[in-house]
Coordinates of C-alpha atoms in Angstrom, one line a residue:
Chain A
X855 CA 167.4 50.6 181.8
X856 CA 165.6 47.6 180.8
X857 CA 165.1 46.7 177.0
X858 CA 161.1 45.7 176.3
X859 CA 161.9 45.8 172.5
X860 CA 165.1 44.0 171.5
X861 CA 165.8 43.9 167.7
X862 CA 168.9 42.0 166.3
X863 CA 169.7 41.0 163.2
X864 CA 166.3 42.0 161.6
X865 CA 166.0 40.9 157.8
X866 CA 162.7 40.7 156.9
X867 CA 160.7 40.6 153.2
X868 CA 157.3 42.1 152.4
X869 CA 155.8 40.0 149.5
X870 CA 158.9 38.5 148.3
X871 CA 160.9 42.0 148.0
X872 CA 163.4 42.6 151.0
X873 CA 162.0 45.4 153.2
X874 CA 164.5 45.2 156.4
X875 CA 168.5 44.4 156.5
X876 CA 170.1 43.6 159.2
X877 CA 168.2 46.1 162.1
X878 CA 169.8 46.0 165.3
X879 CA 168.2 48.4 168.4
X880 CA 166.9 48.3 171.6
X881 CA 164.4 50.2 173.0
X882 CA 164.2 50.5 176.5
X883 CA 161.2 50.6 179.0
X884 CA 159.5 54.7 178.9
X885 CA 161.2 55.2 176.0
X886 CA 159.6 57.6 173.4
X887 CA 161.2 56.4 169.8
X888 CA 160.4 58.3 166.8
X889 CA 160.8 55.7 163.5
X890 CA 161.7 58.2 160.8
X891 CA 162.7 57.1 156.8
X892 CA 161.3 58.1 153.2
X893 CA 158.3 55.8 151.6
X894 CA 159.2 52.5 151.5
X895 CA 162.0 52.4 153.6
X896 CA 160.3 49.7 155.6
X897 CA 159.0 51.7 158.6
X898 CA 155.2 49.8 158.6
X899 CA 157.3 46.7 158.1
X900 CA 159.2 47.7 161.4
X901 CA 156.3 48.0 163.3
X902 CA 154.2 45.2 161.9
X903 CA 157.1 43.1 162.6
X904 CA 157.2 43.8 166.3
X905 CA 153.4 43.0 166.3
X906 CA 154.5 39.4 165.0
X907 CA 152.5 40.2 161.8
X908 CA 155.0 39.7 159.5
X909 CA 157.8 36.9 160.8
X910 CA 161.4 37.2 159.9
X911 CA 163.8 36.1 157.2
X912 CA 166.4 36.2 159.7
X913 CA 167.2 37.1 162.7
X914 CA 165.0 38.1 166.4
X915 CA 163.0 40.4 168.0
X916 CA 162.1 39.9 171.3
X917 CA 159.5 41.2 173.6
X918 CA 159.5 41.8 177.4
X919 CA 162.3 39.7 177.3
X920 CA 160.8 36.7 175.7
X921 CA 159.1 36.1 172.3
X922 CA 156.5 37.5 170.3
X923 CA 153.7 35.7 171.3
X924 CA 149.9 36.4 171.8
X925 CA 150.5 37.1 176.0
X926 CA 153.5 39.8 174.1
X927 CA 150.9 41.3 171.6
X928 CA 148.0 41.9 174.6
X929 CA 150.6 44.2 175.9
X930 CA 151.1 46.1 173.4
X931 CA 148.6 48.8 171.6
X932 CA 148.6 49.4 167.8
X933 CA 147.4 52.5 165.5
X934 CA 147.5 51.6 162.0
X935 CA 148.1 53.6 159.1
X936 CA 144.7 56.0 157.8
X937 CA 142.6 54.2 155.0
X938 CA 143.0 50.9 156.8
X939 CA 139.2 50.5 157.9
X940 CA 135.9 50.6 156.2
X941 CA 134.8 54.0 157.6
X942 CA 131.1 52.7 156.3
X943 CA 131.4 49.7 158.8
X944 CA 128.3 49.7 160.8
X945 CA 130.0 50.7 164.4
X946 CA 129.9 53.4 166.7
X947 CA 132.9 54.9 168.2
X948 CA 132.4 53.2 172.2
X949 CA 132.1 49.9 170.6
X950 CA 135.2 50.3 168.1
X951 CA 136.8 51.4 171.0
X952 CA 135.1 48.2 173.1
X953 CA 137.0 46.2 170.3
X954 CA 140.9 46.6 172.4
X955 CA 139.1 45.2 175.2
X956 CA 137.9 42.0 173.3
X957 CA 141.6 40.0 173.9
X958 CA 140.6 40.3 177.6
X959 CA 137.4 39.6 177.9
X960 CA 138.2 36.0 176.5
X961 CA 135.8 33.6 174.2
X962 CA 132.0 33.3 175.0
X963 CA 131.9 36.3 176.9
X964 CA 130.5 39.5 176.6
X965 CA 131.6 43.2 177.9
X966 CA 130.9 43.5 181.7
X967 CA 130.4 47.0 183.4
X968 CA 134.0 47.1 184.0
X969 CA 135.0 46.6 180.5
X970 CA 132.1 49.5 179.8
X971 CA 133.8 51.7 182.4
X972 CA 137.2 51.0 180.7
X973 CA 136.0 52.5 177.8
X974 CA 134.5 55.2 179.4
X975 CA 137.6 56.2 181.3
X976 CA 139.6 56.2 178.0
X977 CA 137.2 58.0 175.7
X978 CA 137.4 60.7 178.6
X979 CA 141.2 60.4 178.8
X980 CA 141.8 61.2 175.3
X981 CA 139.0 64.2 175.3
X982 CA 136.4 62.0 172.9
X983 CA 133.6 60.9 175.2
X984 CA 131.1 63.3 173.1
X985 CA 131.9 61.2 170.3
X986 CA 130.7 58.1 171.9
X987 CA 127.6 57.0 169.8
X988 CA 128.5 58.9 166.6
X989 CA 129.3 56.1 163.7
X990 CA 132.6 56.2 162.6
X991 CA 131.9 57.3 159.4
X992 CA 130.9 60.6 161.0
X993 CA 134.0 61.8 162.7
X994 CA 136.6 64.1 161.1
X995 CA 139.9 62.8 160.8
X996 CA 141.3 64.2 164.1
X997 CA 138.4 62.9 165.8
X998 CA 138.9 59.3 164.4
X999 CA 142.7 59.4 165.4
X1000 CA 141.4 60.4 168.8
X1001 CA 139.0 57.3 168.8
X1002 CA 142.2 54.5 167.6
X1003 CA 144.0 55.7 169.7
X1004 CA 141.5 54.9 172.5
X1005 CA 141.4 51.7 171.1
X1006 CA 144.7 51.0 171.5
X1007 CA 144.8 52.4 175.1
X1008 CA 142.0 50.8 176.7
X1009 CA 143.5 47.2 176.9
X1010 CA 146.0 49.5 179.2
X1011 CA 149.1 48.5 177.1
X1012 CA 152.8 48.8 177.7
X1013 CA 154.1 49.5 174.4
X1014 CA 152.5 52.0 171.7
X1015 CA 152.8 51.8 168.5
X1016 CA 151.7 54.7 166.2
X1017 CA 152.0 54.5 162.4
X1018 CA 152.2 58.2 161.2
X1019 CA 149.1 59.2 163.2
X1020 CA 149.0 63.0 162.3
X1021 CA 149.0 62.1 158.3
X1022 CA 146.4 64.2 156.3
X1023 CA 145.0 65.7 159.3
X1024 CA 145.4 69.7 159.1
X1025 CA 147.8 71.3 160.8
X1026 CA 145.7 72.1 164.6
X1027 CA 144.3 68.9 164.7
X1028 CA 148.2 67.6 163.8
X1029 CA 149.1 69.8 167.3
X1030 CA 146.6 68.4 169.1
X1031 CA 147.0 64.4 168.4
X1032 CA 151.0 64.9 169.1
X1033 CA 150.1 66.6 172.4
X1034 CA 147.8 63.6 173.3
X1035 CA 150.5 61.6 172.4
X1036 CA 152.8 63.4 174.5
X1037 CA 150.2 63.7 177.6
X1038 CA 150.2 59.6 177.1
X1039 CA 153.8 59.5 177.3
X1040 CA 154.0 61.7 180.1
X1041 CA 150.8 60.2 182.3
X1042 CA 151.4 56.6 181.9
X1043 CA 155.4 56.1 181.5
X1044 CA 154.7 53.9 178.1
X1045 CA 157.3 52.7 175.9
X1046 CA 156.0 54.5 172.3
X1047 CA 157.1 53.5 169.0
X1048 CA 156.4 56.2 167.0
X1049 CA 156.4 56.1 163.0
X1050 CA 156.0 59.6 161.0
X1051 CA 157.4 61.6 158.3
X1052 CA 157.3 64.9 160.3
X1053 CA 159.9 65.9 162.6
X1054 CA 160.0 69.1 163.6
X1055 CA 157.0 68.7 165.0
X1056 CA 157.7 65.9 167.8
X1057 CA 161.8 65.8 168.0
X1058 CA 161.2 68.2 171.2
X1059 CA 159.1 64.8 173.0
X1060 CA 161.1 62.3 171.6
X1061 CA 164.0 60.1 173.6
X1062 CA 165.5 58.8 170.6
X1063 CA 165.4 58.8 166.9
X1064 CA 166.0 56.0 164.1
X1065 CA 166.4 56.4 160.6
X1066 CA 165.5 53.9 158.3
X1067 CA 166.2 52.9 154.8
X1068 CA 166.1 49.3 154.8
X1069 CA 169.0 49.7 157.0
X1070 CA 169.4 51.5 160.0
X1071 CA 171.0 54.6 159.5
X1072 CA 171.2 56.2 162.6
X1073 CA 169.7 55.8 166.2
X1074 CA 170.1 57.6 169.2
X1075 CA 169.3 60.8 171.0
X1076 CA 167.1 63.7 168.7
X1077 CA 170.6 66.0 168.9
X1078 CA 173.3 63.6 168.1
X1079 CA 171.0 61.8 165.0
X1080 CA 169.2 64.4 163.5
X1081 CA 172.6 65.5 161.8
X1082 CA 172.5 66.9 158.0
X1083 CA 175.3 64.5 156.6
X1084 CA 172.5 61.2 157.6
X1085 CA 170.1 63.1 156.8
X1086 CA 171.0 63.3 153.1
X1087 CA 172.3 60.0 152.4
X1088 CA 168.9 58.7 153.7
X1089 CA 166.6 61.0 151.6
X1090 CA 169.1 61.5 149.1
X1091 CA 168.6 65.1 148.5
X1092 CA 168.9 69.0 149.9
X1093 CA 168.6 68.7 153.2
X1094 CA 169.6 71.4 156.0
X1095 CA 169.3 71.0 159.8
X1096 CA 169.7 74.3 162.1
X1097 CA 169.4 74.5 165.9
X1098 CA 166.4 76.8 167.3
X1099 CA 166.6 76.5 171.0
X1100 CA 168.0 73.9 171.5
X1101 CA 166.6 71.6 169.6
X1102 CA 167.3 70.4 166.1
X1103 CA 164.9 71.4 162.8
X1104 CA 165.3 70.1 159.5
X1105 CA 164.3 72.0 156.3
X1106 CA 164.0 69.9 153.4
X1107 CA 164.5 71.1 149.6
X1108 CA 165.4 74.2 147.9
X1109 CA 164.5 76.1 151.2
X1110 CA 168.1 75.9 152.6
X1111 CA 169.5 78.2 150.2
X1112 CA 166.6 81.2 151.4
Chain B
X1258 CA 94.2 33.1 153.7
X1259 CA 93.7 30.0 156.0
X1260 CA 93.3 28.0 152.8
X1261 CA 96.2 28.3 151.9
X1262 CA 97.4 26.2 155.1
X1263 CA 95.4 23.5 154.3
X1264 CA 98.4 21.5 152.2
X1265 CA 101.6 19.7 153.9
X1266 CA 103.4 21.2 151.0
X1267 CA 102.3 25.2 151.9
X1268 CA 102.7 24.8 155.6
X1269 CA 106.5 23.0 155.2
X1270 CA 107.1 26.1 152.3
X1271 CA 106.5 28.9 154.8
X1272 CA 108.5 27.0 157.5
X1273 CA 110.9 26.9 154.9
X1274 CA 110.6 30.3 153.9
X1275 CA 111.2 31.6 157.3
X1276 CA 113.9 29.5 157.6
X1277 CA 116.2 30.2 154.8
X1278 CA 114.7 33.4 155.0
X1279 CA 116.8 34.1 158.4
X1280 CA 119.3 32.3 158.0
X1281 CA 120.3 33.7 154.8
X1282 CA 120.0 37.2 156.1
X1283 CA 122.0 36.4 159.6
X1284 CA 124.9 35.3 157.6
X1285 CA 124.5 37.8 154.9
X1286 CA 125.6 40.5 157.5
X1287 CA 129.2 39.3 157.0
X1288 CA 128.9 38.7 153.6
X1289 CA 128.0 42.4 153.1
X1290 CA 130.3 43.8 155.4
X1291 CA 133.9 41.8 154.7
X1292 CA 132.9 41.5 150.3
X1293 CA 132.1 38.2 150.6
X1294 CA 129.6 38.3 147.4
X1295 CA 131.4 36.7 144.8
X1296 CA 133.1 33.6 146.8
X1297 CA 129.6 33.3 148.0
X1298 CA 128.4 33.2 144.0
X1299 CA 131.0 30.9 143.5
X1300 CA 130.4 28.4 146.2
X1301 CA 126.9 28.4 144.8
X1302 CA 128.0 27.2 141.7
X1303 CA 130.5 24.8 143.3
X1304 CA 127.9 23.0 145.1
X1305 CA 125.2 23.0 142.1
X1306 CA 128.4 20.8 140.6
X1307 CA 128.3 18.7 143.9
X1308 CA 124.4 18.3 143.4
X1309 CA 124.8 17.1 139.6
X1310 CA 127.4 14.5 141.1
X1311 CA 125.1 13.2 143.7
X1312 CA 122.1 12.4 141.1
X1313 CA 124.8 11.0 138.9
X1314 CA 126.4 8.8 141.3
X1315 CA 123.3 7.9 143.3
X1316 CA 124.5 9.8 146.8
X1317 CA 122.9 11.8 148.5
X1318 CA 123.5 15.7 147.1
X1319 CA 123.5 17.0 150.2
X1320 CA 126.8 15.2 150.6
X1321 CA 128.5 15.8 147.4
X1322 CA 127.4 19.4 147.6
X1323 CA 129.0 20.3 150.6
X1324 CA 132.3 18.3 149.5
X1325 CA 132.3 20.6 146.6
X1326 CA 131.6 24.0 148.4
X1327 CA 135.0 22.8 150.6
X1328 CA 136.8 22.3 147.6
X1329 CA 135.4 25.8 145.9
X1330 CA 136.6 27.9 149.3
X1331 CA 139.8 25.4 149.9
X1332 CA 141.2 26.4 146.0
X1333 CA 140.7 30.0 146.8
X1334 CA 142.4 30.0 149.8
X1335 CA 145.2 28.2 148.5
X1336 CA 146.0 30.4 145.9
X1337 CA 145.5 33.4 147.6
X1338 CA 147.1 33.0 150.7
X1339 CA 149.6 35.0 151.4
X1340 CA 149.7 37.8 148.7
X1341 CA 150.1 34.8 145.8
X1342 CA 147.1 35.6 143.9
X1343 CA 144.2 38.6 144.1
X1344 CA 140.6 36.9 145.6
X1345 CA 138.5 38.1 142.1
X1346 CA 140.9 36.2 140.2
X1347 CA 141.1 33.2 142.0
X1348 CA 137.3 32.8 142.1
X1349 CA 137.0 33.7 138.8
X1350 CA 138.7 30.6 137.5
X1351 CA 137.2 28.5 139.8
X1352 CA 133.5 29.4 139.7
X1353 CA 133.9 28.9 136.1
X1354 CA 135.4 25.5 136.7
X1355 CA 133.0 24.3 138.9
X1356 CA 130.2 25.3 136.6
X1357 CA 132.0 23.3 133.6
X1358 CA 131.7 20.6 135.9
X1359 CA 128.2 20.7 137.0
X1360 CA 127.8 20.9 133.0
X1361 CA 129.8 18.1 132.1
X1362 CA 128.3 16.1 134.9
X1363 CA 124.5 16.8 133.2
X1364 CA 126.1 16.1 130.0
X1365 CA 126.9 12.3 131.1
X1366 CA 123.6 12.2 133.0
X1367 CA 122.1 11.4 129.6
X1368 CA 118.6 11.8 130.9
X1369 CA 116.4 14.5 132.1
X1370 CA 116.0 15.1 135.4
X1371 CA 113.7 17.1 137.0
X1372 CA 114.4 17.3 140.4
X1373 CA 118.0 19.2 139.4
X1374 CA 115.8 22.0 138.5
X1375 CA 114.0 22.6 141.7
X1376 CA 118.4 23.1 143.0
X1377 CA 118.8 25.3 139.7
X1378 CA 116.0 27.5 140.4
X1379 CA 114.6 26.5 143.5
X1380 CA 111.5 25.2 144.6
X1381 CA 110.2 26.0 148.1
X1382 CA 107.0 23.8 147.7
X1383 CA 108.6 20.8 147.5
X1384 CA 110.7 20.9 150.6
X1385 CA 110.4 18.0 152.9
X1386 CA 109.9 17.5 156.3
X1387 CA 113.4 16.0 157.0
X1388 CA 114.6 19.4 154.8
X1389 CA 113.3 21.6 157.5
X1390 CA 114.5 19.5 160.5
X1391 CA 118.5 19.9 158.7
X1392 CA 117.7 23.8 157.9
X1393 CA 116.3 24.2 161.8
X1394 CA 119.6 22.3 162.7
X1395 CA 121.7 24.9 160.4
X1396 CA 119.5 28.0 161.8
X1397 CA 120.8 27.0 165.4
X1398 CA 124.4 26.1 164.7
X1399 CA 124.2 29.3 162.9
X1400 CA 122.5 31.8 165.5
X1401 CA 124.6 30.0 168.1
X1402 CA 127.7 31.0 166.5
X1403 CA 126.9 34.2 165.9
X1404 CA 126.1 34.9 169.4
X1405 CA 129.1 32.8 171.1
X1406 CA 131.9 34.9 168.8
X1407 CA 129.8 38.1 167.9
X1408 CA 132.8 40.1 169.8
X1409 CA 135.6 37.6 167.8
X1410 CA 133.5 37.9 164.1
X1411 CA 132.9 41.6 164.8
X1412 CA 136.5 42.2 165.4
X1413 CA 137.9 39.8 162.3
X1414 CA 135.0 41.7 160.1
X1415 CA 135.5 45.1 160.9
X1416 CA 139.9 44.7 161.6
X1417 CA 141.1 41.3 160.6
X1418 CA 145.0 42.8 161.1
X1419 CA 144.0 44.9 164.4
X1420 CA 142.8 41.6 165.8
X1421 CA 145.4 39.7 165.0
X1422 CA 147.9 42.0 166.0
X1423 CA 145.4 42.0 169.1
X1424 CA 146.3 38.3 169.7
X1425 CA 142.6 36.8 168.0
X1426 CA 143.1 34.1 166.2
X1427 CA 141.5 35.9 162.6
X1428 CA 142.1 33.4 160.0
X1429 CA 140.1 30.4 162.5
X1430 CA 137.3 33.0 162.2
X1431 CA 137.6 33.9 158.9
X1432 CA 137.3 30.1 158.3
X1433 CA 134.4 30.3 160.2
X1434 CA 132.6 32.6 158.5
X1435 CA 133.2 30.7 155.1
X1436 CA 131.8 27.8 156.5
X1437 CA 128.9 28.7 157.5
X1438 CA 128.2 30.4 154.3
X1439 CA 129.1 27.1 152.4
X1440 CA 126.3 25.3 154.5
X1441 CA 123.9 28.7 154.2
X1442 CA 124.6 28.1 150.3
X1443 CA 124.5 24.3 150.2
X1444 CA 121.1 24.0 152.7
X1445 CA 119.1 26.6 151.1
X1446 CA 119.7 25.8 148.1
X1447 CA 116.7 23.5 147.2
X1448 CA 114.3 25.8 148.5
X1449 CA 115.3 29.3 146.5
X1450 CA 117.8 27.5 143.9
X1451 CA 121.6 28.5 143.0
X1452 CA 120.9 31.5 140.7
X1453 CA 119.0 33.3 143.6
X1454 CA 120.3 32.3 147.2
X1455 CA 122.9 34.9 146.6
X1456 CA 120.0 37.0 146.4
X1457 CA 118.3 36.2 149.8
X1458 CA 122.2 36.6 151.2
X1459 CA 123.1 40.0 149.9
X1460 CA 120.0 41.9 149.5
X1461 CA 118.7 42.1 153.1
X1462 CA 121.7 43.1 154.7
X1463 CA 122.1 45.3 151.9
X1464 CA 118.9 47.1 152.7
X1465 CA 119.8 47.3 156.6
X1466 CA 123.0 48.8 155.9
X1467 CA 121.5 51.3 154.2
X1468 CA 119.6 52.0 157.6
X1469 CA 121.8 52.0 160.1
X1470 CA 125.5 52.4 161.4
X1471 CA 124.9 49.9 164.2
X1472 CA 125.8 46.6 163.1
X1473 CA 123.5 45.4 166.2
X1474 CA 120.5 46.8 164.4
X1475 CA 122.0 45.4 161.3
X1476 CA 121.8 41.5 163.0
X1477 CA 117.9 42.8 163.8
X1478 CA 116.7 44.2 160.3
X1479 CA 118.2 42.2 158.1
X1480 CA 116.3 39.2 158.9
X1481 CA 113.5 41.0 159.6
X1482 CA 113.4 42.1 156.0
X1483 CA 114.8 38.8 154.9
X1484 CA 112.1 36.4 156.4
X1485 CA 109.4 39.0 155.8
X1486 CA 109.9 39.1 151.8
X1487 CA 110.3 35.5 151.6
X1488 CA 107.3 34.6 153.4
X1489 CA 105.4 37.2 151.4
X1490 CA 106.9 35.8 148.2
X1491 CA 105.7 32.9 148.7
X1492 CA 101.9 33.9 149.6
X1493 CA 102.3 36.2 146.2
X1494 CA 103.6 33.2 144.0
X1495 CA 100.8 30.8 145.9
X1496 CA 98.2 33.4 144.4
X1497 CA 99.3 34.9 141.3
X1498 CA 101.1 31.2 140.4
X1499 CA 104.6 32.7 140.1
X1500 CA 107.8 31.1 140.6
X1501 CA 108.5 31.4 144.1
X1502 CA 112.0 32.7 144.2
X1503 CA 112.0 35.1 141.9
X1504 CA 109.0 36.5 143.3
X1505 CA 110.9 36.8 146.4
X1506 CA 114.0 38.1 145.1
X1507 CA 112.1 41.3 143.4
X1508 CA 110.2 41.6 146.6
X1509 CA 113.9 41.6 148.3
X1510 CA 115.1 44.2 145.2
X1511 CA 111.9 46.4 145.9
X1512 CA 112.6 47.1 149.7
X1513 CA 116.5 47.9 148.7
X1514 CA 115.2 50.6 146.4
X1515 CA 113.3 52.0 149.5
X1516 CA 115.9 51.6 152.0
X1517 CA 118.6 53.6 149.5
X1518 CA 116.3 56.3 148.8
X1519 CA 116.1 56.0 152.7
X1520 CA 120.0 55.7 153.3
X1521 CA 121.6 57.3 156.2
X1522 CA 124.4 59.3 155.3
X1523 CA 128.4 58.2 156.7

């Protein structure tokens, strides 16, 4: 299969402190890739640095086979963190979700009804259309994911990033965004680059798994990584992984000697 | 009332007052929304510097003032770029710089001069006709850019990293914006003076936000409130002889109270 992300020799510093050694991966076209790591271990820094946000110390990464360039970034979608918006900004969700159509419209030119329909269709796809003229200070936190994600959809993108998109969210409304997610995956065949600190509850979806900490740990397949022995040395504490059907689950902390 | 448009000097101050009025409130909507208050406060007092330096030298302030307002927002931006320094910081030292100057400047001015006031604390009466042909210029360039990158500002306002990540070019437009604040500051200057054109920035789109969650509406009510207090401040001061822009200003404070005890909730 194809690579559309191709990572080598990734070093990269986040004001002045080295963030990334030395990452080397592919990931391939379809391909659902859970980014996994404790806090700080430069997951953000992964992502932002496929976006071209942040530019190497050394090293490539390379997009669509060629580089990171604006025409590269139009075909890819991004979900930021929670808490990275003014929630009291003046905008309702259709027009924060008009904002991913902006890069296509192009300069001195406003939304057509295709652009409008765009939107519609998305809002619809991602079960949020009753939220269109609600500000976005309104919406819960499940509904705001729902609404980014939207956003990041509706320039019809080829890659997806998601940086820990079920954070603070309670536990149904966690279900329901990784089941979107999934749907996504499923309907549309994109490439998903998927940052989050909780497992269990997507290692089913996922085609591969990477663990960082600064380095890259481990990355392949949800069976052959999720392994207790890399689990530890990344987290650096208890750590136990048992198989339920099939499938790997990790229990973290003083849980493994129940 | 019609009296009162007997003088040049009345009918060029309500001009005027609509004017700066808009303007002010047009580009306060970013100021509000992306923090811009205290760069804005500092520019101010970077280009009352630039004024001090025109009398001395003999240019024309207008000049100087903007030269000074480039070098305010060009400092800032150098030592904030990327992560260096925080912004508060930054334009803390050099707001306090630029006043020194516009101080040390009078200082060396060794006489009194009058006309420096009316740029201290404004003076909407004495605005020319040549004044009102540069702040009609300013209104359009502004307006005009406004409407041709309302989807690029919106974007860089509301997202600066989403649109860049998105492939907009967000520091141009952040540029942009600083810009045409400079000129906001430096051109309305005369009429409502450097302690208060903050004031006539801030405020109205203050009092919008309060009202709505549509940044649309925001564009319409903000200079709706903006040009309506300034164009009533001026027919209070006219009658009651008050100073012009502080009449305006607590005209401006007034409606905020309203509009928060108003406020929409989100």
């Amino acid at each position: 299969m194809e690579p559309v992300v191709e990572i080598k020799n990734l070093t990269t510093s986040y004001n002045g402190e080295p963030a990334l050694q030395d990452i080397t991966m592919d990931i391939c076209k379809g391909e659902f890739v859970g980014i996994l790591g404790p806090n700080g271990s430069g997951k953000t820094t992964l992502l932002k640095s496929v976006l071209g946000l942040l530019q190497p110390v050394k090293g490539e990464i390379r997009l669509f086979g060629g580089p990171v360039d604006n025409g590269a970034r139009r075909r890819m979608g991004y979900i930021p963190q929670k808490g990275s918006v003014d929630l009291s900004f003046p905008i309702k969700a259709f027009d924060a979700v008009m904002l991913g159509r902006y890069p296509m419209i192009g300069l001195f030119r406003f939304p057509s009804r295709s652009d409008r329909q765009a939107v519609e269709e998305t809002l619809k796809g991602v079960d949020a259309w009753h939220l269109k003229d609600k500000p976005i200070g309104e919406l819960s936190g499940g509904e705001a994911q729902r609404i980014w994600i939207a956003r990041a959809l509706v320039s019809k993108p080829e890659i997806l990033l998601l940086d820990e998109p079920t954070t603070g969210l309670d536990v149904k409304s966690q279900g329901q965004i990784i089941d979107l997610i999934h749907h996504i995956h499923k309907e549309r065949g994109l490439t998903i680059l998927y940052v989050t600190h909780e497992v269990n509850n997507v290692s089913c979806y996922l085609d591969k798994v990477a663990y960082l900490k600064r380095n890259l740990y481990a990355y392949g397949p949800p069976n052959e990584v999720i392994k207790a022995e890399t689990l530890r040395e990344v987290y650096t504490g208890e750590v136990e992984v048992i198989t339920e059907g099939g499938r790997p689950l990790v229990i973290v902390g003083d849980h493994c000697h129940v | 009332m019609s009296e009162i448009f007997q003088y040049d000097f009345m009918r060029h101050a309500l001009l005027a007052a609509v004017l700066v009025g808009g303007i002010c409130s047009i580009i306060g909507v970013y100021v509000v929304l992306k923090g811009l208050s205290f760069i804005g406060d500092g520019v101010a007092h970077a280009s009352f510097g630039g004024v001090v330096l025109g009398f001395l030298l003999g240019i024309n302030p207008l000049v100087t003032s903007l030269l000074f307002a480039f070098i305010m927002v060009s400092l800032v931006s150098l030592f904030t770029g990327r992560g260096k320094m925080k912004t508060d910081p930054a334009i803390g030292v050099f707001f306090s710089f630029m006043m020194a100057l516009a101080i040390l400047f009078i200082g060396l001015m060794r006489s009194y001069n009058a006309e420096l006031y009316s740029y201290l604390f404004g003076s909407i009466i004495s605005v020319t006709v040549n004044d009102l042909f540069i702040m009609l210029a300013l209104g359009i360039l502004v307006l005009g850019t406004v409407v041709a990158f309302f989807k690029e500002l919106l974007y860089v306002t509301f997202d600066p990293e989403m649109a860049l990540a998105s492939g907009i070019r967000a520091g141009h437009f952040n540029f942009l914006i600083l810009a045409l604040l400079g000129l906001t500051i430096v051109i309305s200057m005369k009429s409502v003076g450097m302690i208060l054109v903050l004031a006539l920035i801030v405020i109205p789109a203050s009092c919008a936000h309060q009202l709505t969650r549509d940044i649309k509406m925001m564009f319409l009510l903000s200079p709706l409130f903006g040009i309506s207090s300034s164009v009533g401040g001026l027919f209070l001061s006219y009658y009651f002889d008050l100073p012009s822009g502080a009449t305006i200003v607590i005209i401006l404070t007034l409606i905020f109270f309203l509009t928060a005890a108003k406020r929409v909730k989100g």
